[in-house]
Amino acid sequence: MGACGGENEAGSNGGNADDGKITMGFAQVGAESGWRTANTKSIQEAAQAAGIELKFSDAQQKQENQIKAIRSYIAQKVDIIAFSPVVESGWDTVLKEAKDAKIPVILTDRAVDSKDTSLYKTFIGSDFVLEGKKAGEWLVKEYQGKTDTVNIVELQGTTGSAPANDRKSGFADVIKADPKFKVIASQTGDFTRAKGKEVMEAFLKANPKIDVLYAHNDDMGLGAIEAIEAAGKKPGVDIKIITVDAVKDGMTALAAGKINFIVECSPLLGPQLMDLAKKVVKGETVEQRVLTEETTFTPEQAKAALPNRKY
Ligand code: GYE
């Protein structure tokens, strides 16, 4: 600690690693879900453990707020910027601004669709297409040997976000092999419990026969469970439910049989992010893509995993 004194000239090359301590500006999506809360905690705790000074902002699920935060980190000459882009498109301009200021950027959790991959150093997070596929594969197995039509409703994540786009396409890709699977309604619930409930209420009103709900995260699924129960139906029995994330509340509902299957998406990205940040600031090369390891859970597996679940 304190190896470099304050006598150095202020960083002339943009970043200010001259004080020996790395400063990271992190532009978070918001606080929309249990996943996000766990992700924020992981980042804050890991920064502290790694001795990285963290400047943290919450964009309340708005891209314009994230762009503002990133611009302010550039103006403050942080050493590195990390962010979880709320949507995939529209980042080129601000990423170029960071590049021109020689401040490296790490994408965490969600991807951008920028063609120029030199605009960021690495992208750490899950394979959302694979998550959607795992959800679809469970469904295919569950209805194996049956011929009746399976009416599916889908609660999508935030419109234009990587997890919503990819979880939708991965799932669709797997179930399209069998025409008995029909997605009869698909709408965004913005990854929140309140929106999940509201949209599920509308689904239930408009569709007398719903067999399956596929929700892009636990929170929307949990909101939908309230709507299903209020409509006098049994979640997990009358309507089978698949979600993604595997946060504690989701796992509890899974263990209770109200959700049938959860595809895990780990929010604990903090420690890996801090390791990568240190390497990038030192000028070491890092992998362009760092994948998170994940599994899936049935009710039995949820019961076994719950006592040790950290989030
Ligand atoms: O699944 C959802 C959250 O980007 C992986 O965002 C993340 C998603 C997560 O709101 O719960």
mmCIF file of C-alpha atoms and ligand atoms in Angstrom:
data_model
loop_
_atom_site.group_PDB
_atom_site.id
_atom_site.type_symbol
_atom_site.label_atom_id
_atom_site.label_comp_id
_atom_site.label_asym_id
_atom_site.label_seq_id
_atom_site.Cartn_x
_atom_site.Cartn_y
_atom_site.Cartn_z
ATOM 1 C CA MET A 1 0.000 0.000 0.000
ATOM 2 C CA GLY A 2 1.074 3.564 -0.580
ATOM 3 C CA ALA A 3 4.087 2.544 -2.649
ATOM 4 C CA CYS A 4 3.704 5.561 -4.875
ATOM 5 C CA GLY A 5 3.490 8.936 -3.201
ATOM 6 C CA GLY A 6 1.535 11.913 -4.382
ATOM 7 C CA GLU A 7 4.511 13.584 -5.992
ATOM 8 C CA ASN A 8 3.936 12.029 -9.375
ATOM 9 C CA GLU A 9 2.603 14.182 -12.132
ATOM 10 C CA ALA A 10 -1.128 13.730 -12.620
ATOM 11 C CA GLY A 11 -1.695 10.962 -15.157
ATOM 12 C CA SER A 12 -1.042 12.419 -18.564
ATOM 13 C CA ASN A 13 -2.401 9.440 -20.424
ATOM 14 C CA GLY A 14 -5.982 9.494 -19.209
ATOM 15 C CA GLY A 15 -6.013 6.891 -16.454
ATOM 16 C CA ASN A 16 -4.586 7.804 -13.066
ATOM 17 C CA ALA A 17 -2.997 4.612 -11.814
ATOM 18 C CA ASP A 18 -0.159 6.796 -10.474
ATOM 19 C CA ASP A 19 -1.492 6.662 -6.924
ATOM 20 C CA GLY A 20 -0.972 2.895 -6.871
ATOM 21 C CA LYS A 21 -4.647 2.236 -6.300
ATOM 22 C CA ILE A 22 -6.989 1.243 -9.075
ATOM 23 C CA THR A 23 -10.181 3.242 -9.389
ATOM 24 C CA MET A 24 -13.061 1.545 -11.164
ATOM 25 C CA GLY A 25 -16.235 3.240 -12.350
ATOM 26 C CA PHE A 26 -19.081 0.732 -12.442
ATOM 27 C CA ALA A 27 -22.356 1.605 -14.192
ATOM 28 C CA GLN A 28 -24.953 -0.863 -12.928
ATOM 29 C CA VAL A 29 -28.270 -1.547 -14.696
ATOM 30 C CA GLY A 30 -30.480 -0.956 -11.674
ATOM 31 C CA ALA A 31 -31.986 -2.916 -8.796
ATOM 32 C CA GLU A 32 -34.724 -4.663 -10.764
ATOM 33 C CA SER A 33 -34.330 -8.210 -9.424
ATOM 34 C CA GLY A 34 -32.890 -10.453 -6.729
ATOM 35 C CA TRP A 35 -30.186 -11.364 -9.232
ATOM 36 C CA ARG A 36 -29.178 -7.732 -9.617
ATOM 37 C CA THR A 37 -29.059 -7.156 -5.858
ATOM 38 C CA ALA A 38 -26.748 -10.162 -5.468
ATOM 39 C CA ASN A 39 -24.635 -8.987 -8.399
ATOM 40 C CA THR A 40 -24.199 -5.502 -6.919
ATOM 41 C CA LYS A 41 -23.221 -6.957 -3.543
ATOM 42 C CA SER A 42 -20.707 -9.275 -5.204
ATOM 43 C CA ILE A 43 -19.089 -6.385 -7.077
ATOM 44 C CA GLN A 44 -18.933 -4.111 -4.040
ATOM 45 C CA GLU A 45 -17.507 -6.799 -1.769
ATOM 46 C CA ALA A 46 -14.990 -8.001 -4.350
ATOM 47 C CA ALA A 47 -13.767 -4.452 -5.010
ATOM 48 C CA GLN A 48 -13.158 -3.952 -1.329
ATOM 49 C CA ALA A 49 -11.378 -7.283 -0.981
ATOM 50 C CA ALA A 50 -9.188 -6.483 -4.004
ATOM 51 C CA GLY A 51 -8.306 -2.996 -2.748
ATOM 52 C CA ILE A 52 -9.981 -1.385 -5.757
ATOM 53 C CA GLU A 53 -11.720 1.937 -5.226
ATOM 54 C CA LEU A 54 -15.217 1.616 -6.635
ATOM 55 C CA LYS A 55 -17.353 4.417 -7.985
ATOM 56 C CA PHE A 56 -20.796 2.888 -8.348
ATOM 57 C CA SER A 57 -23.932 4.141 -10.078
ATOM 58 C CA ASP A 58 -27.437 2.707 -10.538
ATOM 59 C CA ALA A 59 -29.067 3.570 -13.888
ATOM 60 C CA GLN A 60 -32.593 2.517 -12.925
ATOM 61 C CA GLN A 61 -32.830 0.404 -16.084
ATOM 62 C CA LYS A 62 -32.284 3.449 -18.349
ATOM 63 C CA GLN A 63 -29.586 3.514 -21.011
ATOM 64 C CA GLU A 64 -29.352 7.314 -20.934
ATOM 65 C CA ASN A 65 -28.451 7.162 -17.228
ATOM 66 C CA GLN A 66 -25.757 4.569 -17.903
ATOM 67 C CA ILE A 67 -24.271 6.691 -20.664
ATOM 68 C CA LYS A 68 -24.227 9.700 -18.323
ATOM 69 C CA ALA A 69 -22.486 7.648 -15.636
ATOM 70 C CA ILE A 70 -19.864 6.381 -18.083
ATOM 71 C CA ARG A 71 -19.197 9.932 -19.299
ATOM 72 C CA SER A 72 -18.735 11.093 -15.733
ATOM 73 C CA TYR A 73 -16.262 8.251 -15.094
ATOM 74 C CA ILE A 74 -14.334 9.354 -18.183
ATOM 75 C CA ALA A 75 -14.305 12.949 -16.912
ATOM 76 C CA GLN A 76 -13.061 11.724 -13.522
ATOM 77 C CA LYS A 77 -10.237 9.837 -15.271
ATOM 78 C CA VAL A 78 -10.891 6.535 -13.528
ATOM 79 C CA ASP A 79 -8.427 3.738 -14.333
ATOM 80 C CA ILE A 80 -11.043 1.365 -15.669
ATOM 81 C CA ILE A 81 -14.741 1.340 -16.451
ATOM 82 C CA ALA A 82 -16.977 -1.699 -16.103
ATOM 83 C CA PHE A 83 -20.665 -1.855 -16.841
ATOM 84 C CA SER A 84 -23.578 -4.150 -17.492
ATOM 85 C CA PRO A 85 -25.270 -2.695 -20.577
ATOM 86 C CA VAL A 86 -29.030 -2.515 -20.051
ATOM 87 C CA VAL A 87 -29.704 -3.047 -23.785
ATOM 88 C CA GLU A 88 -27.447 -4.380 -26.542
ATOM 89 C CA SER A 89 -27.409 -1.516 -29.018
ATOM 90 C CA GLY A 90 -26.378 2.129 -28.990
ATOM 91 C CA TRP A 91 -23.033 2.010 -27.196
ATOM 92 C CA ASP A 92 -20.490 2.790 -29.916
ATOM 93 C CA THR A 93 -20.248 6.541 -29.319
ATOM 94 C CA VAL A 94 -19.651 6.427 -25.587
ATOM 95 C CA LEU A 95 -17.318 3.429 -25.893
ATOM 96 C CA LYS A 96 -15.266 5.396 -28.423
ATOM 97 C CA GLU A 97 -15.088 8.284 -25.982
ATOM 98 C CA ALA A 98 -13.628 5.953 -23.351
ATOM 99 C CA LYS A 99 -11.181 4.508 -25.859
ATOM 100 C CA ASP A 100 -10.037 7.990 -26.933
ATOM 101 C CA ALA A 101 -9.471 8.834 -23.260
ATOM 102 C CA LYS A 102 -7.413 5.606 -22.998
ATOM 103 C CA ILE A 103 -9.664 4.201 -20.314
ATOM 104 C CA PRO A 104 -10.195 0.460 -20.770
ATOM 105 C CA VAL A 105 -13.722 -0.945 -20.535
ATOM 106 C CA ILE A 106 -14.882 -4.345 -19.303
ATOM 107 C CA LEU A 107 -18.397 -5.549 -20.080
ATOM 108 C CA THR A 108 -19.961 -7.568 -17.297
ATOM 109 C CA ASP A 109 -23.074 -9.735 -17.395
ATOM 110 C CA ARG A 110 -24.651 -8.379 -20.623
ATOM 111 C CA ALA A 111 -23.254 -7.979 -24.124
ATOM 112 C CA VAL A 112 -23.301 -5.092 -26.603
ATOM 113 C CA ASP A 113 -23.834 -5.526 -30.347
ATOM 114 C CA SER A 114 -20.931 -3.230 -31.351
ATOM 115 C CA LYS A 115 -19.096 -4.581 -34.385
ATOM 116 C CA ASP A 116 -15.822 -3.047 -33.211
ATOM 117 C CA THR A 117 -14.666 -5.382 -30.465
ATOM 118 C CA SER A 118 -11.641 -3.187 -29.747
ATOM 119 C CA LEU A 119 -14.067 -0.897 -27.904
ATOM 120 C CA TYR A 120 -13.868 -3.156 -24.854
ATOM 121 C CA LYS A 121 -11.195 -5.438 -23.402
ATOM 122 C CA THR A 122 -13.283 -8.388 -22.385
ATOM 123 C CA PHE A 123 -16.810 -9.533 -21.661
ATOM 124 C CA ILE A 124 -17.473 -11.612 -18.564
ATOM 125 C CA GLY A 125 -20.856 -13.249 -18.096
ATOM 126 C CA SER A 126 -23.214 -16.085 -18.874
ATOM 127 C CA ASP A 127 -24.182 -17.738 -22.132
ATOM 128 C CA PHE A 128 -27.826 -16.663 -22.280
ATOM 129 C CA VAL A 129 -28.595 -18.627 -25.450
ATOM 130 C CA LEU A 130 -27.471 -21.772 -23.665
ATOM 131 C CA GLU A 131 -29.708 -20.888 -20.718
ATOM 132 C CA GLY A 132 -32.714 -20.618 -23.062
ATOM 133 C CA LYS A 133 -31.786 -23.941 -24.602
ATOM 134 C CA LYS A 134 -31.605 -25.634 -21.208
ATOM 135 C CA ALA A 135 -35.101 -24.334 -20.454
ATOM 136 C CA GLY A 136 -36.366 -25.708 -23.772
ATOM 137 C CA GLU A 137 -34.655 -29.061 -23.280
ATOM 138 C CA TRP A 138 -36.329 -29.572 -19.930
ATOM 139 C CA LEU A 139 -39.699 -28.896 -21.528
ATOM 140 C CA VAL A 140 -39.078 -31.317 -24.370
ATOM 141 C CA LYS A 141 -38.218 -34.037 -21.852
ATOM 142 C CA GLU A 142 -41.166 -33.216 -19.603
ATOM 143 C CA TYR A 143 -43.638 -33.675 -22.476
ATOM 144 C CA GLN A 144 -41.877 -36.579 -24.138
ATOM 145 C CA GLY A 145 -44.271 -39.120 -25.644
ATOM 146 C CA LYS A 146 -47.251 -36.753 -25.397
ATOM 147 C CA THR A 147 -49.015 -35.473 -28.479
ATOM 148 C CA ASP A 148 -51.458 -32.840 -27.176
ATOM 149 C CA THR A 149 -50.704 -29.210 -27.890
ATOM 150 C CA VAL A 150 -48.682 -27.497 -25.162
ATOM 151 C CA ASN A 151 -49.676 -23.844 -24.813
ATOM 152 C CA ILE A 152 -46.772 -21.754 -23.578
ATOM 153 C CA VAL A 153 -46.738 -18.162 -22.383
ATOM 154 C CA GLU A 154 -43.443 -16.310 -22.134
ATOM 155 C CA LEU A 155 -42.460 -13.442 -19.863
ATOM 156 C CA GLN A 156 -39.523 -11.740 -21.534
ATOM 157 C CA GLY A 157 -36.851 -9.728 -19.786
ATOM 158 C CA THR A 158 -36.136 -6.075 -20.551
ATOM 159 C CA THR A 159 -36.802 -5.344 -24.221
ATOM 160 C CA GLY A 160 -33.575 -5.158 -26.210
ATOM 161 C CA SER A 161 -31.417 -6.625 -23.432
ATOM 162 C CA ALA A 162 -29.032 -9.455 -24.227
ATOM 163 C CA PRO A 163 -30.592 -11.897 -21.729
ATOM 164 C CA ALA A 164 -34.106 -11.264 -23.099
ATOM 165 C CA ASN A 165 -33.025 -11.643 -26.723
ATOM 166 C CA ASP A 166 -30.905 -14.722 -26.117
ATOM 167 C CA ARG A 167 -33.093 -16.573 -23.629
ATOM 168 C CA LYS A 168 -35.969 -16.175 -26.087
ATOM 169 C CA SER A 169 -34.024 -17.398 -29.108
ATOM 170 C CA GLY A 170 -32.288 -20.307 -27.329
ATOM 171 C CA PHE A 171 -35.640 -21.584 -26.051
ATOM 172 C CA ALA A 172 -37.393 -21.096 -29.407
ATOM 173 C CA ASP A 173 -34.598 -22.950 -31.159
ATOM 174 C CA VAL A 174 -35.093 -26.081 -29.087
ATOM 175 C CA ILE A 175 -38.901 -26.239 -28.980
ATOM 176 C CA LYS A 176 -39.400 -25.548 -32.692
ATOM 177 C CA ALA A 177 -38.402 -29.139 -33.412
ATOM 178 C CA ASP A 178 -41.813 -30.279 -32.133
ATOM 179 C CA PRO A 179 -44.943 -28.487 -33.449
ATOM 180 C CA LYS A 180 -46.983 -29.455 -30.365
ATOM 181 C CA PHE A 181 -45.195 -26.624 -28.514
ATOM 182 C CA LYS A 182 -46.973 -23.337 -29.146
ATOM 183 C CA VAL A 183 -45.918 -20.006 -27.692
ATOM 184 C CA ILE A 184 -49.363 -18.392 -27.549
ATOM 185 C CA ALA A 185 -48.273 -15.140 -25.867
ATOM 186 C CA SER A 186 -44.915 -13.484 -25.263
ATOM 187 C CA GLN A 187 -44.444 -10.114 -23.645
ATOM 188 C CA THR A 188 -41.914 -8.207 -21.581
ATOM 189 C CA GLY A 189 -42.167 -8.113 -17.805
ATOM 190 C CA ASP A 190 -38.999 -6.010 -17.579
ATOM 191 C CA PHE A 191 -37.349 -8.533 -15.215
ATOM 192 C CA THR A 192 -39.446 -7.268 -12.277
ATOM 193 C CA ARG A 193 -41.880 -9.031 -9.975
ATOM 194 C CA ALA A 194 -44.545 -6.330 -10.313
ATOM 195 C CA LYS A 195 -44.485 -6.396 -14.107
ATOM 196 C CA GLY A 196 -44.406 -10.199 -14.150
ATOM 197 C CA LYS A 197 -47.572 -10.291 -12.083
ATOM 198 C CA GLU A 198 -49.317 -7.657 -14.181
ATOM 199 C CA VAL A 199 -48.528 -9.307 -17.522
ATOM 200 C CA MET A 200 -49.437 -12.772 -16.227
ATOM 201 C CA GLU A 201 -52.836 -11.443 -15.127
ATOM 202 C CA ALA A 202 -53.416 -10.264 -18.691
ATOM 203 C CA PHE A 203 -52.210 -13.599 -20.106
ATOM 204 C CA LEU A 204 -54.632 -15.486 -17.853
ATOM 205 C CA LYS A 205 -57.562 -13.293 -18.859
ATOM 206 C CA ALA A 206 -56.875 -13.659 -22.563
ATOM 207 C CA ASN A 207 -56.014 -17.362 -22.636
ATOM 208 C CA PRO A 208 -58.258 -19.998 -21.057
ATOM 209 C CA LYS A 209 -55.719 -22.804 -21.519
ATOM 210 C CA ILE A 210 -52.136 -22.104 -20.461
ATOM 211 C CA ASP A 211 -49.982 -25.185 -19.830
ATOM 212 C CA VAL A 212 -46.552 -23.665 -19.320
ATOM 213 C CA LEU A 213 -45.012 -20.377 -18.272
ATOM 214 C CA TYR A 214 -41.442 -19.646 -19.319
ATOM 215 C CA ALA A 215 -40.179 -16.571 -17.436
ATOM 216 C CA HIS A 216 -36.775 -15.104 -18.291
ATOM 217 C CA ASN A 217 -36.024 -14.626 -14.585
ATOM 218 C CA ASP A 218 -37.163 -15.791 -11.145
ATOM 219 C CA ASP A 219 -38.640 -12.462 -10.138
ATOM 220 C CA MET A 220 -41.111 -12.335 -13.038
ATOM 221 C CA GLY A 221 -41.971 -15.964 -12.352
ATOM 222 C CA LEU A 222 -42.626 -15.154 -8.687
ATOM 223 C CA GLY A 223 -44.883 -12.248 -9.654
ATOM 224 C CA ALA A 224 -46.709 -14.534 -12.086
ATOM 225 C CA ILE A 225 -47.241 -17.124 -9.327
ATOM 226 C CA GLU A 226 -49.210 -14.516 -7.386
ATOM 227 C CA ALA A 227 -51.386 -13.875 -10.443
ATOM 228 C CA ILE A 228 -51.915 -17.599 -11.034
ATOM 229 C CA GLU A 229 -52.920 -18.199 -7.412
ATOM 230 C CA ALA A 230 -55.249 -15.196 -7.479
ATOM 231 C CA ALA A 231 -56.920 -16.745 -10.531
ATOM 232 C CA GLY A 232 -57.581 -19.904 -8.498
ATOM 233 C CA LYS A 233 -54.972 -22.058 -10.232
ATOM 234 C CA LYS A 234 -52.072 -24.037 -8.812
ATOM 235 C CA PRO A 235 -48.653 -22.870 -9.976
ATOM 236 C CA GLY A 236 -46.364 -25.786 -10.776
ATOM 237 C CA VAL A 237 -49.359 -28.105 -11.235
ATOM 238 C CA ASP A 238 -52.053 -26.458 -13.371
ATOM 239 C CA ILE A 239 -49.402 -24.356 -15.057
ATOM 240 C CA LYS A 240 -45.828 -25.620 -15.192
ATOM 241 C CA ILE A 241 -43.229 -22.936 -14.621
ATOM 242 C CA ILE A 242 -39.658 -22.603 -15.851
ATOM 243 C CA THR A 243 -37.503 -19.649 -14.821
ATOM 244 C CA VAL A 244 -33.876 -18.515 -15.017
ATOM 245 C CA ASP A 245 -31.495 -17.244 -12.243
ATOM 246 C CA ALA A 246 -31.879 -19.506 -9.186
ATOM 247 C CA VAL A 247 -31.870 -16.794 -6.530
ATOM 248 C CA LYS A 248 -33.043 -17.818 -3.052
ATOM 249 C CA ASP A 249 -36.692 -16.802 -3.487
ATOM 250 C CA GLY A 250 -36.842 -18.676 -6.771
ATOM 251 C CA MET A 251 -35.199 -21.754 -5.265
ATOM 252 C CA THR A 252 -37.631 -21.649 -2.331
ATOM 253 C CA ALA A 253 -40.606 -21.643 -4.721
ATOM 254 C CA LEU A 254 -38.949 -24.461 -6.682
ATOM 255 C CA ALA A 255 -38.458 -26.534 -3.524
ATOM 256 C CA ALA A 256 -42.140 -25.939 -2.712
ATOM 257 C CA GLY A 257 -43.181 -27.215 -6.140
ATOM 258 C CA LYS A 258 -44.547 -23.878 -7.365
ATOM 259 C CA ILE A 259 -41.785 -23.629 -9.960
ATOM 260 C CA ASN A 260 -40.819 -26.815 -11.823
ATOM 261 C CA PHE A 261 -37.368 -26.043 -13.190
ATOM 262 C CA ILE A 262 -34.782 -23.277 -12.854
ATOM 263 C CA VAL A 263 -31.825 -22.639 -15.108
ATOM 264 C CA GLU A 264 -29.036 -21.117 -13.057
ATOM 265 C CA CYS A 265 -27.452 -17.783 -13.956
ATOM 266 C CA SER A 266 -24.769 -16.759 -11.486
ATOM 267 C CA PRO A 267 -24.643 -13.134 -10.326
ATOM 268 C CA LEU A 268 -21.383 -13.633 -8.429
ATOM 269 C CA LEU A 269 -19.182 -11.942 -11.011
ATOM 270 C CA GLY A 270 -17.327 -9.629 -8.618
ATOM 271 C CA PRO A 271 -14.134 -11.589 -7.857
ATOM 272 C CA GLN A 272 -13.466 -12.496 -11.505
ATOM 273 C CA LEU A 273 -14.185 -8.927 -12.582
ATOM 274 C CA MET A 274 -11.653 -7.506 -10.119
ATOM 275 C CA ASP A 275 -8.983 -10.004 -11.231
ATOM 276 C CA LEU A 276 -9.559 -9.060 -14.849
ATOM 277 C CA ALA A 277 -9.516 -5.357 -14.014
ATOM 278 C CA LYS A 278 -6.114 -5.656 -12.343
ATOM 279 C CA LYS A 279 -4.684 -7.458 -15.360
ATOM 280 C CA VAL A 280 -6.140 -4.988 -17.836
ATOM 281 C CA VAL A 281 -4.835 -1.972 -15.908
ATOM 282 C CA LYS A 282 -1.376 -3.590 -15.829
ATOM 283 C CA GLY A 283 -1.581 -3.922 -19.596
ATOM 284 C CA GLU A 284 -1.722 -7.723 -19.610
ATOM 285 C CA THR A 285 -3.783 -9.371 -22.306
ATOM 286 C CA VAL A 286 -6.959 -11.111 -21.200
ATOM 287 C CA GLU A 287 -9.407 -13.427 -22.948
ATOM 288 C CA GLN A 288 -12.005 -11.571 -25.042
ATOM 289 C CA ARG A 289 -14.777 -13.659 -23.510
ATOM 290 C CA VAL A 290 -14.955 -15.103 -19.995
ATOM 291 C CA LEU A 291 -17.860 -17.468 -19.373
ATOM 292 C CA THR A 292 -19.598 -18.101 -16.060
ATOM 293 C CA GLU A 293 -20.105 -21.692 -14.939
ATOM 294 C CA GLU A 294 -23.701 -22.667 -14.345
ATOM 295 C CA THR A 295 -26.069 -25.545 -13.716
ATOM 296 C CA THR A 296 -29.833 -26.261 -13.539
ATOM 297 C CA PHE A 297 -32.155 -27.233 -10.660
ATOM 298 C CA THR A 298 -35.155 -29.510 -10.150
ATOM 299 C CA PRO A 299 -37.255 -29.252 -6.948
ATOM 300 C CA GLU A 300 -35.215 -32.045 -5.305
ATOM 301 C CA GLN A 301 -31.938 -30.397 -6.211
ATOM 302 C CA ALA A 302 -33.255 -27.045 -4.943
ATOM 303 C CA LYS A 303 -34.017 -28.585 -1.543
ATOM 304 C CA ALA A 304 -30.477 -29.890 -1.311
ATOM 305 C CA ALA A 305 -28.837 -26.650 -2.492
ATOM 306 C CA LEU A 306 -30.921 -24.129 -0.518
ATOM 307 C CA PRO A 307 -29.160 -24.344 2.874
ATOM 308 C CA ASN A 308 -25.871 -23.267 1.290
ATOM 309 C CA ARG A 309 -27.275 -20.767 -1.193
ATOM 310 C CA LYS A 310 -25.553 -17.403 -0.742
ATOM 311 C CA TYR A 311 -28.046 -15.241 -2.599
HETATM 312 O O1 GYE B 1 -31.248 -12.811 -15.205
HETATM 313 C C1 GYE B 1 -32.212 -10.830 -14.300
HETATM 314 C C2 GYE B 1 -31.665 -9.481 -14.144
HETATM 315 O O2 GYE B 1 -28.595 -9.653 -16.890
HETATM 316 C C3 GYE B 1 -28.360 -11.906 -16.252
HETATM 317 O O3 GYE B 1 -30.821 -9.326 -15.287
HETATM 318 C C4 GYE B 1 -28.936 -10.585 -15.936
HETATM 319 C C5 GYE B 1 -30.440 -10.586 -15.750
HETATM 320 C C6 GYE B 1 -30.977 -11.544 -14.712
HETATM 321 O O4 GYE B 1 -32.566 -8.511 -13.948
HETATM 322 O O5 GYE B 1 -32.804 -11.292 -13.122
#
